[in-house]
Coordinates of C-alpha atoms in Angstrom, one line a residue:
M1 CA 43.8 -39.7 31.9
L2 CA 42.2 -37.0 34.0
T3 CA 39.7 -37.8 36.8
L4 CA 38.3 -35.6 39.5
K5 CA 36.6 -37.6 42.2
K6 CA 34.4 -35.4 44.4
L7 CA 37.1 -32.7 44.4
T8 CA 36.1 -29.7 46.5
Y9 CA 37.7 -26.3 47.0
R10 CA 36.6 -23.9 49.7
Y11 CA 37.0 -20.2 49.3
E12 CA 35.6 -18.2 52.2
H13 CA 31.9 -19.2 52.3
V14 CA 31.9 -20.7 48.8
V15 CA 32.3 -24.4 48.2
M16 CA 33.2 -25.6 44.7
Y17 CA 32.6 -29.2 43.7
F18 CA 33.9 -31.1 40.7
D19 CA 33.3 -34.7 39.6
L20 CA 34.7 -35.3 36.2
C21 CA 36.4 -37.9 33.9
I22 CA 38.2 -37.0 30.7
Q23 CA 39.9 -39.5 28.4
A24 CA 43.3 -39.3 26.9
G25 CA 43.3 -37.1 23.8
E26 CA 40.0 -35.5 24.5
R27 CA 39.5 -31.8 23.8
V28 CA 37.1 -30.1 26.2
A29 CA 35.9 -26.5 26.4
V30 CA 35.1 -25.0 29.8
L31 CA 32.4 -22.3 29.6
G32 CA 30.5 -20.2 32.1
P33 CA 30.0 -16.7 33.5
S34 CA 32.9 -14.8 35.1
G35 CA 33.5 -16.0 38.7
A36 CA 31.7 -19.3 38.1
G37 CA 34.8 -21.4 38.8
K38 CA 36.3 -22.0 35.4
S39 CA 39.8 -20.8 36.3
T40 CA 39.6 -22.4 39.7
L41 CA 39.0 -25.8 38.0
L42 CA 42.1 -25.5 35.9
S43 CA 44.2 -24.2 38.9
L44 CA 43.1 -27.2 41.0
I45 CA 44.2 -29.6 38.2
A46 CA 47.5 -27.7 37.8
G47 CA 48.1 -27.7 41.5
F48 CA 48.1 -23.9 42.0
L49 CA 45.2 -24.2 44.5
P50 CA 45.0 -26.8 47.3
T51 CA 42.0 -29.2 47.3
S52 CA 39.8 -29.3 50.4
S53 CA 38.8 -32.9 49.8
G54 CA 38.4 -35.5 47.1
Q55 CA 40.9 -37.0 44.7
L56 CA 42.7 -35.9 41.5
V57 CA 44.0 -38.7 39.2
L58 CA 46.3 -37.7 36.3
N59 CA 47.7 -40.3 33.9
G60 CA 46.6 -43.1 36.2
E61 CA 48.4 -41.7 39.2
D62 CA 47.1 -39.8 42.3
H63 CA 48.3 -36.2 42.1
T64 CA 46.0 -34.7 44.7
I65 CA 48.8 -33.2 46.7
T66 CA 51.6 -33.3 44.1
P67 CA 53.5 -30.0 43.6
P68 CA 52.6 -28.2 40.3
G69 CA 56.0 -28.8 38.7
K70 CA 55.8 -32.5 39.2
R71 CA 52.3 -32.9 37.6
P72 CA 51.9 -34.1 34.0
V73 CA 50.4 -30.7 33.1
S74 CA 51.2 -27.5 31.3
M75 CA 49.1 -24.4 31.7
L76 CA 48.9 -21.3 29.5
F77 CA 47.2 -18.2 30.9
Q78 CA 45.6 -15.2 29.2
E79 CA 48.7 -13.2 29.8
N80 CA 51.6 -14.9 28.0
N81 CA 54.1 -14.2 30.8
L82 CA 57.1 -14.0 28.4
F83 CA 60.2 -12.5 29.9
P84 CA 60.8 -9.1 28.1
H85 CA 64.6 -9.3 28.2
L86 CA 64.8 -12.8 26.7
T87 CA 64.5 -13.7 23.0
V88 CA 61.8 -16.0 21.6
A89 CA 64.2 -18.9 21.6
Q90 CA 65.2 -18.2 25.2
N91 CA 61.7 -17.9 26.4
I92 CA 60.8 -21.2 24.8
G93 CA 64.0 -22.8 26.2
L94 CA 62.8 -22.1 29.7
G95 CA 60.3 -24.9 29.3
L96 CA 63.2 -27.3 29.1
E97 CA 65.8 -25.8 31.4
P98 CA 65.1 -22.9 33.8
G99 CA 68.8 -22.0 33.8
L100 CA 68.9 -22.0 30.0
N101 CA 71.9 -24.2 30.0
L102 CA 70.6 -26.2 27.0
S103 CA 72.3 -29.1 25.5
Q104 CA 72.7 -29.4 21.7
D105 CA 69.8 -31.7 21.5
Q106 CA 67.6 -29.3 23.6
E107 CA 68.6 -26.4 21.3
Q108 CA 67.4 -28.5 18.4
E109 CA 64.1 -29.1 20.2
V110 CA 63.7 -25.4 20.6
A111 CA 64.4 -24.8 16.9
Q112 CA 61.9 -27.5 15.9
I113 CA 59.0 -26.2 18.1
T114 CA 59.7 -22.7 16.9
L115 CA 59.3 -23.8 13.4
Q116 CA 56.1 -25.8 14.2
V117 CA 54.4 -22.7 15.7
G118 CA 55.5 -20.5 12.8
L119 CA 58.1 -18.4 14.6
K120 CA 61.2 -19.3 12.6
E121 CA 61.7 -15.7 11.4
Q122 CA 61.2 -14.3 15.0
F123 CA 63.6 -16.8 16.6
S124 CA 66.0 -14.1 17.9
R125 CA 63.5 -11.3 18.6
L126 CA 62.4 -9.9 21.9
P127 CA 58.7 -10.1 23.0
S128 CA 58.4 -6.3 22.4
Q129 CA 59.2 -6.9 18.7
L130 CA 56.4 -9.4 18.3
S131 CA 52.7 -9.0 17.5
G132 CA 50.1 -10.2 20.1
G133 CA 49.5 -13.4 18.1
Q134 CA 53.3 -14.1 17.9
R135 CA 53.7 -13.6 21.6
Q136 CA 50.9 -16.2 22.3
R137 CA 52.6 -18.6 19.8
A138 CA 55.8 -18.3 21.8
A139 CA 54.0 -18.9 25.1
L140 CA 52.2 -21.9 23.6
A141 CA 55.5 -23.3 22.3
R142 CA 57.0 -23.0 25.8
C143 CA 54.1 -25.1 27.1
L144 CA 54.4 -27.7 24.3
I145 CA 58.1 -28.2 24.6
R146 CA 57.7 -29.5 28.1
E147 CA 55.9 -32.5 26.5
R148 CA 53.3 -32.9 29.3
P149 CA 50.2 -34.9 28.1
I150 CA 47.7 -32.5 29.6
L151 CA 47.4 -29.0 28.4
L152 CA 45.3 -26.4 30.3
L153 CA 44.5 -23.1 28.6
D154 CA 42.9 -20.2 30.5
E155 CA 41.4 -17.8 27.9
P156 CA 44.8 -17.5 26.1
F157 CA 43.4 -16.0 22.9
S158 CA 40.6 -13.7 24.2
A159 CA 42.6 -10.5 23.7
L160 CA 43.3 -11.3 20.0
D161 CA 41.1 -10.2 17.1
P162 CA 38.8 -12.8 15.6
A163 CA 41.1 -13.6 12.6
L164 CA 44.1 -14.2 14.9
R165 CA 42.0 -16.1 17.4
H166 CA 40.8 -18.4 14.6
E167 CA 44.4 -18.9 13.4
M168 CA 45.6 -19.8 16.9
L169 CA 42.8 -22.2 17.4
Q170 CA 43.7 -24.0 14.2
L171 CA 47.3 -24.2 15.3
L172 CA 46.2 -25.6 18.6
L173 CA 44.0 -28.2 17.0
K174 CA 46.8 -29.3 14.8
V175 CA 49.2 -29.7 17.6
C176 CA 46.8 -31.5 19.9
E177 CA 46.0 -34.0 17.2
Q178 CA 49.7 -34.5 16.3
R179 CA 50.7 -35.0 20.0
T180 CA 47.5 -36.7 21.2
L181 CA 47.2 -34.0 24.0
T182 CA 44.4 -33.9 26.4
L183 CA 43.1 -30.3 26.3
L184 CA 40.9 -28.2 28.6
L185 CA 40.2 -24.8 27.2
V186 CA 38.5 -22.1 29.2
S187 CA 36.7 -19.6 27.0
H188 CA 33.8 -17.2 26.9
N189 CA 33.2 -17.9 23.2
L190 CA 30.9 -20.7 22.2
E191 CA 32.0 -20.4 18.5
D192 CA 35.7 -20.9 19.6
A193 CA 34.7 -23.9 21.6
G194 CA 32.9 -25.4 18.6
R195 CA 36.0 -25.0 16.5
I196 CA 38.2 -27.1 18.7
A197 CA 36.3 -29.0 21.4
P198 CA 33.7 -31.7 20.7
R199 CA 32.8 -31.7 24.4
T200 CA 31.9 -28.8 26.6
L201 CA 31.5 -28.3 30.4
L202 CA 29.4 -25.4 31.6
I203 CA 30.4 -24.2 35.1
L204 CA 27.9 -22.3 37.2
E205 CA 28.5 -21.4 40.9
G206 CA 31.3 -23.8 41.3
R207 CA 29.5 -26.8 39.8
I208 CA 29.4 -28.6 36.4
N209 CA 25.9 -27.9 35.2
Y210 CA 26.3 -29.2 31.7
D211 CA 28.7 -31.9 30.3
G212 CA 27.9 -32.8 26.8
S213 CA 28.2 -32.1 23.1
T214 CA 29.5 -28.7 22.0
Q215 CA 27.8 -29.1 18.6
A216 CA 24.4 -29.4 20.4
L217 CA 25.1 -26.0 21.9
V218 CA 26.3 -24.5 18.6
D219 CA 23.2 -25.8 16.8
G220 CA 20.9 -24.5 19.5
D221 CA 19.0 -27.7 20.2
A222 CA 15.9 -27.1 22.2
A223 CA 17.1 -29.3 25.1
E224 CA 20.1 -27.0 25.5
A225 CA 18.2 -23.7 25.3
W226 CA 18.8 -23.0 29.0
V227 CA 22.5 -23.4 28.5
L228 CA 22.6 -21.0 25.6
G229 CA 20.6 -18.5 27.7
V230 CA 23.4 -18.6 30.3
L231 CA 26.1 -18.3 27.7
R232 CA 24.6 -15.2 26.2
K233 CA 24.9 -13.5 29.6
V234 CA 28.7 -14.3 29.8

C-alpha cells in the first residue's frame, strides 16, 4: 500500500532518508523530537515536498513525482484550515467539489459524513460557532469524504484537552476500521499512539531509528528503554 524505497530529501545541509513499507489498513504512529523530520515524512508522501532521490509507491503505483492532488492521499494538519465564511456543510463539501456545485448525491454524501462524525446539529454553523473539537471533526470529515485510502494526520489533536483528544482518537479509530484506511499519525504523545496505532516509527535526525510495537514502548520494555528516553525529551 505505501512503500518508500531509499527516499531522500535534502534541506540545506541536512539529508533525510526514509526506507519504509506499510501494509493496507495499518495504523502507524510517527513519534520523535521537534525538527526530527516527522512532518517532512508526511509531506513527502503527500507530495508537498519534492524528493531528491528514491521511489514512492502508493496503492501499487509509482507516485514519486505525482502532483499532490492526484495522489491517493488525504492530509490533515494541526490547524484545521476551515474557511471562516463557509458553513460546516460547505467546508466538508469542498472535499468533493472545490466550486461547491454539488450534485444531489454529493449533498447526500456530505449529510452522511456529517452524521458519522457527530456534527448533525452543527451542519449549518460557521467555524466561529464551533468548539475546537467540533472544528477538528469538520476538518476530518472533509478529509474522509475524499475517500482516499491513505490518511496522513500531522498532530491534528494536540491543541485539544485530554478528554477531547481521547474522543477524537476513538472516532478516528472507528472510521479507520470501517473504511480500512491506512493511517500515519504524527504525535508527541506516546499514550495517544498506544490508543490507535499498533506500530510506531521513531524519527531522529531525518532517519527511522525505531520501527516496531507501540505496546512495547507503552509497557516500557527494557529493550526499548532508550526509545522512551528520547520520547520523554520531546
